[in-house]
Amino acid sequence: MGYAKERGKLEKLSTKIVGISIYDEKNLAILIDIHEQYSHTVRILKNKEPETFSDLYNNELQEVKTGKRSLRESDSDETRQANFIAYKESIQRALEKTIKATIESL
């Protein structure tokens, strides 16, 4: 089963995230949007092919959610910046693993 459409969406999100490095409201909004789009896409993939994508849905998406929660609970600027980078990196890893899974499932 081919997943070119979903992989294309994920690759587009992956390129969007590259230039983000500093916490501010605009960058946070971009990350949240990428997170929501990733969540939607990985849910579609999980429903199409549960054996391949359930772990990504359960593990990677949970890691991204945890990163977002940590960012929201940050109490200082330094902690917020560190948690912002961690949140961004968790999204990047999730995107990369999911893209890889779509390629390997061909």
PDB file of C-alpha atoms in Angstrom:
ATOM      1  CA  MET A   1       0.000   0.000   0.000  1.00  0.00           C
ATOM      2  CA  GLY A   2       1.432   3.395  -0.968  1.00  0.00           C
ATOM      3  CA  TYR A   3       1.442   6.356   1.341  1.00  0.00           C
ATOM      4  CA  ALA A   4       2.780   9.025  -1.006  1.00  0.00           C
ATOM      5  CA  LYS A   5       0.085  11.557  -0.117  1.00  0.00           C
ATOM      6  CA  GLU A   6       0.670  11.256   3.633  1.00  0.00           C
ATOM      7  CA  ARG A   7       4.451  11.143   3.192  1.00  0.00           C
ATOM      8  CA  GLY A   8       4.242  14.345   1.131  1.00  0.00           C
ATOM      9  CA  LYS A   9       2.359  16.067   3.943  1.00  0.00           C
ATOM     10  CA  LEU A  10       4.923  14.910   6.487  1.00  0.00           C
ATOM     11  CA  GLU A  11       7.859  16.007   4.333  1.00  0.00           C
ATOM     12  CA  LYS A  12       6.286  19.434   3.912  1.00  0.00           C
ATOM     13  CA  LEU A  13       5.903  19.706   7.700  1.00  0.00           C
ATOM     14  CA  SER A  14       9.492  18.579   8.119  1.00  0.00           C
ATOM     15  CA  THR A  15      10.751  21.437   5.945  1.00  0.00           C
ATOM     16  CA  LYS A  16       8.557  23.937   7.801  1.00  0.00           C
ATOM     17  CA  ILE A  17      10.119  23.083  11.139  1.00  0.00           C
ATOM     18  CA  VAL A  18      13.752  23.537  10.079  1.00  0.00           C
ATOM     19  CA  GLY A  19      14.031  27.323  10.528  1.00  0.00           C
ATOM     20  CA  ILE A  20      12.467  27.417  13.989  1.00  0.00           C
ATOM     21  CA  SER A  21      14.907  27.792  16.874  1.00  0.00           C
ATOM     22  CA  ILE A  22      13.819  30.583  19.216  1.00  0.00           C
ATOM     23  CA  TYR A  23      10.737  30.638  21.405  1.00  0.00           C
ATOM     24  CA  ASP A  24       8.234  33.329  20.552  1.00  0.00           C
ATOM     25  CA  GLU A  25       4.503  33.338  19.957  1.00  0.00           C
ATOM     26  CA  LYS A  26       4.817  33.062  16.181  1.00  0.00           C
ATOM     27  CA  ASN A  27       7.176  30.080  16.313  1.00  0.00           C
ATOM     28  CA  LEU A  28       5.064  28.431  18.995  1.00  0.00           C
ATOM     29  CA  ALA A  29       1.983  28.798  16.797  1.00  0.00           C
ATOM     30  CA  ILE A  30       3.868  27.196  13.900  1.00  0.00           C
ATOM     31  CA  LEU A  31       4.977  24.261  16.070  1.00  0.00           C
ATOM     32  CA  ILE A  32       1.485  23.716  17.423  1.00  0.00           C
ATOM     33  CA  ASP A  33       0.108  23.732  13.872  1.00  0.00           C
ATOM     34  CA  ILE A  34       2.749  21.205  12.768  1.00  0.00           C
ATOM     35  CA  HIS A  35       1.938  19.066  15.815  1.00  0.00           C
ATOM     36  CA  GLU A  36      -1.778  19.087  14.987  1.00  0.00           C
ATOM     37  CA  GLN A  37      -1.166  18.236  11.323  1.00  0.00           C
ATOM     38  CA  TYR A  38       1.237  15.455  12.290  1.00  0.00           C
ATOM     39  CA  SER A  39      -1.286  14.064  14.750  1.00  0.00           C
ATOM     40  CA  HIS A  40      -3.993  14.035  12.087  1.00  0.00           C
ATOM     41  CA  THR A  41      -1.747  12.394   9.488  1.00  0.00           C
ATOM     42  CA  VAL A  42      -0.394   9.707  11.809  1.00  0.00           C
ATOM     43  CA  ARG A  43      -3.961   8.898  12.891  1.00  0.00           C
ATOM     44  CA  ILE A  44      -4.910   8.398   9.225  1.00  0.00           C
ATOM     45  CA  LEU A  45      -1.905   6.132   8.726  1.00  0.00           C
ATOM     46  CA  LYS A  46      -2.719   4.153  11.877  1.00  0.00           C
ATOM     47  CA  ASN A  47      -6.262   3.583  10.685  1.00  0.00           C
ATOM     48  CA  LYS A  48      -5.057   2.420   7.250  1.00  0.00           C
ATOM     49  CA  GLU A  49      -2.260   0.168   8.493  1.00  0.00           C
ATOM     50  CA  PRO A  50      -2.450  -0.446  12.266  1.00  0.00           C
ATOM     51  CA  GLU A  51       0.387  -2.986  12.344  1.00  0.00           C
ATOM     52  CA  THR A  52       2.871  -0.517  10.896  1.00  0.00           C
ATOM     53  CA  PHE A  53       1.780   2.779  12.433  1.00  0.00           C
ATOM     54  CA  SER A  54       0.239   1.984  15.843  1.00  0.00           C
ATOM     55  CA  ASP A  55       3.591   2.246  17.635  1.00  0.00           C
ATOM     56  CA  LEU A  56       4.262   5.617  16.030  1.00  0.00           C
ATOM     57  CA  TYR A  57       0.805   6.778  17.004  1.00  0.00           C
ATOM     58  CA  ASN A  58       1.153   5.572  20.582  1.00  0.00           C
ATOM     59  CA  ASN A  59       4.813   6.329  21.294  1.00  0.00           C
ATOM     60  CA  GLU A  60       5.951   9.203  19.099  1.00  0.00           C
ATOM     61  CA  LEU A  61       2.747  11.178  19.382  1.00  0.00           C
ATOM     62  CA  GLN A  62       2.792  10.724  23.160  1.00  0.00           C
ATOM     63  CA  GLU A  63       6.362  12.020  23.292  1.00  0.00           C
ATOM     64  CA  VAL A  64       5.331  15.103  21.314  1.00  0.00           C
ATOM     65  CA  LYS A  65       2.385  15.671  23.660  1.00  0.00           C
ATOM     66  CA  THR A  66       4.690  15.378  26.666  1.00  0.00           C
ATOM     67  CA  GLY A  67       7.015  17.979  25.134  1.00  0.00           C
ATOM     68  CA  LYS A  68       4.118  20.351  24.622  1.00  0.00           C
ATOM     69  CA  ARG A  69       2.955  19.849  28.206  1.00  0.00           C
ATOM     70  CA  SER A  70       6.470  20.555  29.539  1.00  0.00           C
ATOM     71  CA  LEU A  71       6.644  23.733  27.494  1.00  0.00           C
ATOM     72  CA  ARG A  72       3.277  24.888  28.787  1.00  0.00           C
ATOM     73  CA  GLU A  73       4.366  24.254  32.392  1.00  0.00           C
ATOM     74  CA  SER A  74       7.662  26.167  32.060  1.00  0.00           C
ATOM     75  CA  ASP A  75       8.096  28.861  34.685  1.00  0.00           C
ATOM     76  CA  SER A  76      11.181  30.777  33.508  1.00  0.00           C
ATOM     77  CA  ASP A  77      12.431  32.073  30.173  1.00  0.00           C
ATOM     78  CA  GLU A  78      15.439  29.738  30.193  1.00  0.00           C
ATOM     79  CA  THR A  79      13.296  26.699  30.958  1.00  0.00           C
ATOM     80  CA  ARG A  80      10.747  27.759  28.361  1.00  0.00           C
ATOM     81  CA  GLN A  81      13.437  28.048  25.660  1.00  0.00           C
ATOM     82  CA  ALA A  82      14.924  24.653  26.578  1.00  0.00           C
ATOM     83  CA  ASN A  83      11.488  23.008  26.574  1.00  0.00           C
ATOM     84  CA  PHE A  84      10.638  24.725  23.285  1.00  0.00           C
ATOM     85  CA  ILE A  85      13.719  23.181  21.653  1.00  0.00           C
ATOM     86  CA  ALA A  86      12.880  19.781  23.183  1.00  0.00           C
ATOM     87  CA  TYR A  87       9.295  20.054  21.852  1.00  0.00           C
ATOM     88  CA  LYS A  88      10.580  20.969  18.396  1.00  0.00           C
ATOM     89  CA  GLU A  89      13.064  18.084  18.395  1.00  0.00           C
ATOM     90  CA  SER A  90      10.400  15.593  19.477  1.00  0.00           C
ATOM     91  CA  ILE A  91       8.231  16.698  16.549  1.00  0.00           C
ATOM     92  CA  GLN A  92      11.206  16.396  14.188  1.00  0.00           C
ATOM     93  CA  ARG A  93      12.007  12.863  15.385  1.00  0.00           C
ATOM     94  CA  ALA A  94       8.374  11.838  15.070  1.00  0.00           C
ATOM     95  CA  LEU A  95       8.195  13.222  11.538  1.00  0.00           C
ATOM     96  CA  GLU A  96      11.415  11.480  10.518  1.00  0.00           C
ATOM     97  CA  LYS A  97      10.350   8.112  11.961  1.00  0.00           C
ATOM     98  CA  THR A  98       6.937   8.325  10.338  1.00  0.00           C
ATOM     99  CA  ILE A  99       8.381   9.298   6.946  1.00  0.00           C
ATOM    100  CA  LYS A 100      10.801   6.379   7.217  1.00  0.00           C
ATOM    101  CA  ALA A 101       7.925   4.013   8.090  1.00  0.00           C
ATOM    102  CA  THR A 102       5.926   5.152   5.043  1.00  0.00           C
ATOM    103  CA  ILE A 103       8.915   4.481   2.795  1.00  0.00           C
ATOM    104  CA  GLU A 104       9.621   1.061   4.328  1.00  0.00           C
ATOM    105  CA  SER A 105       5.988  -0.037   4.076  1.00  0.00           C
ATOM    106  CA  LEU A 106       5.993   0.104   0.270  1.00  0.00           C
TER     107      LEU A 106
END
